[in-house]
XYZ file of N, CA and C in Angstrom:
360
model
N -5.160 3.405 18.513
C -5.695 1.732 18.596
C -4.314 1.231 17.508
N -3.949 0.248 18.068
C -3.023 -0.884 17.949
C -2.720 -1.634 17.040
N -3.005 -1.752 15.898
C -3.493 -2.430 14.760
C -1.986 -2.639 13.918
N -1.741 -4.131 13.914
C -0.153 -4.648 13.169
C -0.624 -4.067 11.780
N -1.506 -4.177 11.292
C -2.102 -3.677 9.579
C -1.536 -2.369 9.607
N -2.122 -1.588 10.571
C -1.864 0.342 10.239
C -0.725 0.516 10.511
N -0.041 -0.662 11.315
C 1.569 -0.012 11.374
C 2.422 -0.090 10.217
N 2.378 -1.452 10.101
C 2.519 -1.949 8.118
C 2.565 -1.018 7.479
N 1.588 -0.423 7.261
C 0.863 0.263 6.257
C 1.894 1.438 6.549
N 2.064 2.111 7.662
C 2.640 3.317 7.881
C 4.191 3.420 7.616
N 4.561 2.023 8.045
C 6.138 1.438 7.439
C 6.351 1.754 6.023
N 5.814 0.931 5.581
C 5.693 1.047 4.016
C 5.396 2.361 3.211
N 4.640 3.342 4.340
C 4.651 4.387 3.416
C 6.044 5.384 3.747
N 6.175 5.575 4.791
C 7.605 5.803 5.519
C 8.854 5.108 4.602
N 8.389 4.010 3.779
C 9.621 3.766 3.626
C 9.490 4.310 1.974
N 8.414 4.359 1.373
C 8.409 4.948 0.370
C 8.797 6.664 0.221
N 8.304 6.943 0.927
C 8.665 8.408 1.035
C 10.221 9.045 0.760
N 10.757 8.103 1.552
C 12.418 7.808 2.059
C 12.906 7.880 0.691
N 11.976 6.299 -0.316
C 12.548 6.131 -1.870
C 12.206 7.032 -2.684
N 11.489 8.222 -2.362
C 10.798 9.172 -3.150
C 11.741 10.254 -3.120
N 12.151 10.481 -2.035
C 13.535 11.685 -1.829
C 14.456 11.058 -2.397
N 15.176 9.868 -2.147
C 16.113 9.395 -3.081
C 16.360 9.327 -3.972
N 14.864 9.077 -4.710
C 14.610 8.420 -6.440
C 14.645 10.524 -7.167
N 14.007 11.343 -6.153
C 13.781 12.700 -6.582
C 14.989 13.242 -7.250
N 16.326 12.592 -6.496
C 17.398 13.246 -6.200
C 17.917 13.034 -7.750
N 18.010 12.036 -8.233
C 18.524 11.145 -9.491
C 18.562 12.425 -10.867
N 17.089 13.376 -10.192
C 16.433 14.128 -11.666
C 16.242 12.927 -12.881
N 15.977 11.899 -13.159
C 15.083 11.223 -13.432
C 13.866 11.311 -13.757
N 13.377 11.285 -14.774
C 11.613 11.212 -14.856
C 10.827 10.524 -13.455
N 10.296 11.606 -12.995
C 9.687 10.961 -11.316
C 7.752 10.509 -11.883
N 7.793 10.225 -12.856
C 6.110 9.950 -13.181
C 6.069 8.508 -12.134
N 7.028 7.665 -12.438
C 6.283 6.224 -11.856
C 6.660 6.391 -10.621
N 7.687 7.328 -10.112
C 7.665 7.174 -8.566
C 6.504 8.164 -7.711
N 6.407 9.217 -8.706
C 5.030 9.826 -8.296
C 3.702 8.722 -7.941
N 3.508 8.223 -8.857
C 2.705 7.078 -8.697
C 2.624 6.245 -7.801
N 3.611 5.779 -7.420
C 4.254 4.778 -6.156
C 3.848 5.546 -5.050
N 4.238 6.865 -4.776
C 3.954 7.779 -3.611
C 2.661 7.623 -3.448
N 2.169 8.373 -4.520
C 0.877 8.120 -3.993
C -0.115 6.944 -3.647
N 0.419 5.617 -4.139
C -0.496 4.806 -4.461
C -0.234 4.224 -2.909
N 1.108 4.286 -2.693
C 1.355 4.043 -1.387
C 1.368 4.348 -0.469
N 0.686 5.622 -0.154
C 0.462 6.287 1.170
C -0.998 6.357 1.159
N -1.913 5.804 0.445
C -3.184 5.934 0.325
C -3.557 4.608 0.803
N -2.970 3.983 1.073
C -2.900 2.594 1.989
C -3.221 2.615 2.964
N -2.858 3.236 3.547
C -2.874 3.539 5.189
C -3.686 4.653 5.484
N -3.754 5.929 4.527
C -4.924 7.001 4.637
C -6.457 6.463 4.913
N -6.452 5.234 3.731
C -7.663 4.341 3.628
C -8.041 3.545 5.127
N -7.073 2.573 5.404
C -7.296 1.756 6.264
C -7.702 2.934 7.920
N -7.016 4.051 7.976
C -7.421 4.862 8.649
C -8.851 5.089 8.462
N -9.531 5.964 7.446
C -10.845 5.773 7.279
C -11.502 4.751 7.577
N -11.330 3.456 7.156
C -12.098 2.210 7.234
C -12.250 2.560 8.738
N -11.633 2.518 9.783
C -11.456 2.210 11.101
C -12.603 3.132 11.474
N -12.977 4.604 11.332
C -13.547 5.356 11.348
C -14.744 5.683 10.913
N -14.708 4.661 9.342
C -15.857 4.328 9.034
C -17.764 4.606 9.883
N -18.930 4.762 9.348
C -19.699 5.092 9.868
C -20.642 3.833 9.581
N -20.054 2.825 8.767
C -20.924 1.591 8.308
C -19.921 -0.109 8.317
N -20.538 -0.910 8.487
C -19.435 -1.800 8.432
C -19.885 -2.252 6.353
N -20.082 -1.037 5.841
C -20.199 -1.681 4.248
C -18.772 -0.231 3.728
N -19.061 0.622 4.631
C -17.913 1.601 4.407
C -16.780 0.883 4.722
N -16.668 0.365 5.705
C -15.928 -0.666 6.496
C -14.275 -1.262 5.718
N -15.659 -2.464 4.944
C -15.385 -2.800 3.828
C -14.602 -2.643 3.064
N -15.595 -1.483 2.242
C -14.970 -0.791 1.145
C -13.995 0.001 1.252
N -13.806 0.382 1.994
C -12.126 1.240 2.565
C -11.158 -0.268 2.704
N -11.252 -0.459 3.095
C -10.282 -2.053 3.157
C -10.060 -2.752 1.049
N -11.084 -2.654 0.890
C -11.271 -2.801 -0.734
C -10.159 -1.667 -1.379
N -10.438 -0.421 -1.047
C -9.815 0.531 -1.645
C -7.998 0.183 -1.057
N -7.567 -0.044 -0.169
C -6.595 0.063 0.598
C -5.955 -1.549 -0.075
N -6.967 -1.947 -0.413
C -6.085 -3.793 -1.149
C -5.685 -3.092 -2.737
N -6.506 -2.413 -3.709
C -6.875 -1.942 -4.604
C -5.216 -1.163 -4.898
N -4.970 0.151 -3.886
C -3.806 0.454 -3.651
C -2.712 0.286 -3.506
N -2.649 -1.096 -2.877
C -1.211 -2.147 -2.516
C -1.017 -2.651 -4.077
N -2.587 -3.386 -4.856
C -1.851 -4.078 -5.746
C -0.908 -2.993 -6.914
N -1.587 -1.595 -6.798
C -1.194 -0.627 -7.396
C 0.295 -0.601 -7.294
N 0.670 -0.359 -6.217
C 2.071 0.085 -5.213
C 2.697 -1.162 -5.368
N 2.601 -2.563 -5.276
C 2.967 -3.444 -6.553
C 3.554 -3.885 -7.964
N 3.112 -3.268 -8.335
C 2.667 -3.078 -10.478
C 4.159 -2.035 -9.782
N 3.826 -0.599 -9.432
C 4.557 0.384 -9.946
C 5.923 -0.057 -9.319
N 6.094 -0.721 -8.141
C 7.447 -1.202 -7.460
C 8.372 -2.016 -8.452
N 7.199 -3.385 -9.177
C 7.863 -3.992 -9.792
C 8.101 -3.039 -11.128
N 7.914 -2.529 -11.771
C 8.378 -1.754 -12.830
C 9.256 -0.458 -12.185
N 9.731 0.096 -11.041
C 11.018 0.525 -10.975
C 11.953 -0.455 -11.111
N 11.895 -1.702 -10.397
C 12.767 -2.323 -9.951
C 13.050 -2.877 -11.801
N 12.202 -3.167 -12.504
C 12.418 -3.838 -13.875
C 13.522 -3.039 -14.689
N 13.088 -1.641 -14.828
C 13.683 -0.064 -15.124
C 14.769 -0.124 -14.870
N 15.197 -0.736 -14.094
C 16.855 -0.297 -13.398
C 16.951 1.325 -13.269
N 15.983 2.247 -13.484
C 15.644 3.683 -13.127
C 17.472 3.859 -11.780
N 17.605 3.436 -10.941
C 17.997 3.214 -9.884
C 18.533 2.458 -8.907
N 18.953 1.864 -8.183
C 19.717 0.634 -7.543
C 19.329 1.631 -6.364
N 18.104 -0.083 -5.954
C 17.429 -0.064 -4.654
C 16.902 -1.274 -4.410
N 16.972 -1.282 -2.647
C 16.546 -2.617 -2.850
C 14.821 -2.667 -2.535
N 14.573 -3.309 -3.697
C 12.719 -3.310 -4.536
C 12.196 -4.576 -3.611
N 13.212 -5.157 -3.534
C 12.547 -6.718 -2.564
C 12.244 -6.409 -1.176
N 13.108 -5.889 -0.958
C 12.354 -5.501 0.699
C 11.029 -4.937 0.720
N 10.660 -3.680 -0.125
C 9.868 -3.071 -0.486
C 8.385 -4.093 -0.713
N 8.608 -4.571 -1.822
C 7.972 -5.544 -2.428
C 7.569 -6.826 -1.253
N 8.660 -7.063 -0.648
C 7.781 -8.147 0.411
C 7.138 -7.526 1.492
N 7.517 -6.022 1.646
C 6.617 -5.584 2.598
C 5.037 -5.351 2.389
N 4.923 -5.027 0.814
C 3.639 -4.994 0.226
C 2.954 -6.469 0.183
N 4.105 -7.480 -0.351
C 3.214 -8.586 -0.259
C 2.402 -8.614 1.172
N 3.503 -8.427 1.909
C 2.713 -9.088 3.499
C 1.418 -7.939 3.752
N 1.776 -6.680 3.459
C 0.071 -6.245 3.861
C -1.023 -6.707 2.905
N -0.613 -6.795 1.668
C -1.587 -7.599 0.807
C -2.424 -9.003 1.105
N -1.369 -9.301 1.606
C -2.518 -10.723 2.593
C -2.917 -10.466 3.803
N -2.368 -9.411 4.515
C -3.299 -9.239 5.598
C -4.331 -8.383 5.371
N -4.462 -8.048 4.176
C -5.547 -6.773 4.054
C -6.792 -8.163 3.503
N -6.491 -8.901 2.522
C -7.270 -9.812 2.203
C -7.696 -10.832 3.102
N -6.762 -11.058 3.976
C -7.939 -11.839 5.824
C -8.456 -10.922 6.726
N -8.179 -9.476 6.424
C -8.994 -8.821 7.283
C -10.736 -8.389 5.909
N -10.310 -8.356 5.370
C -11.447 -8.407 4.211
C -12.228 -9.752 4.678
N -11.868 -10.839 4.544
C -12.481 -12.110 4.884
C -13.335 -11.858 5.788
N -12.316 -11.617 6.923
C -12.880 -11.966 8.345
C -14.280 -10.972 8.202
N -14.071 -9.467 8.045
C -15.190 -8.865 7.820
C -16.653 -8.794 7.025
N -16.232 -9.570 5.747
C -17.356 -9.679 4.820
C -18.235 -11.230 6.325
N -17.302 -11.915 6.634
C -17.976 -12.732 7.132
C -18.270 -12.467 8.222
N -17.907 -11.650 9.428
C -18.833 -11.079 9.892
C -19.941 -9.783 9.795
N -19.599 -9.738 8.558
C -20.847 -8.536 8.305
C -21.916 -9.418 7.558
N -21.773 -11.115 7.168
C -22.782 -11.885 6.680
C -23.759 -12.328 7.880
N -22.924 -12.693 9.020
C -23.405 -13.543 10.724
C -24.447 -12.164 11.140
N -23.784 -11.187 11.371
C -24.834 -9.981 11.848
C -25.933 -9.735 10.866
N -26.080 -10.329 9.757
C -27.227 -9.565 8.744
C -27.993 -11.190 8.555
N -27.878 -12.137 9.553
C -28.321 -13.418 9.529
C -29.296 -13.068 10.408
């Protein structure tokens, strides 16, 4: 399946995994980075679950989870940026996360509207 949203979420997860590997080498407390790793990789995982969901309600629910995980990822990235624990281009990661957030909101709005139409 060709999906720009899935592609972006996989790109984001890949960049976060690579960031986490680099951060782990600093021997600093990795609690925040682990939280980021979990939330960032969960975005695409939930999108994949949405695609293979068994109902429109399930699809919408998984999109909501992806959106919440995106918001959490933005929080952890912002915290890492503010703490200056590591020199990194957080703006690039934040920009990609914000783009994913906008795409998810648009997808959710479309899915909800289509769901209303099919119930009418």
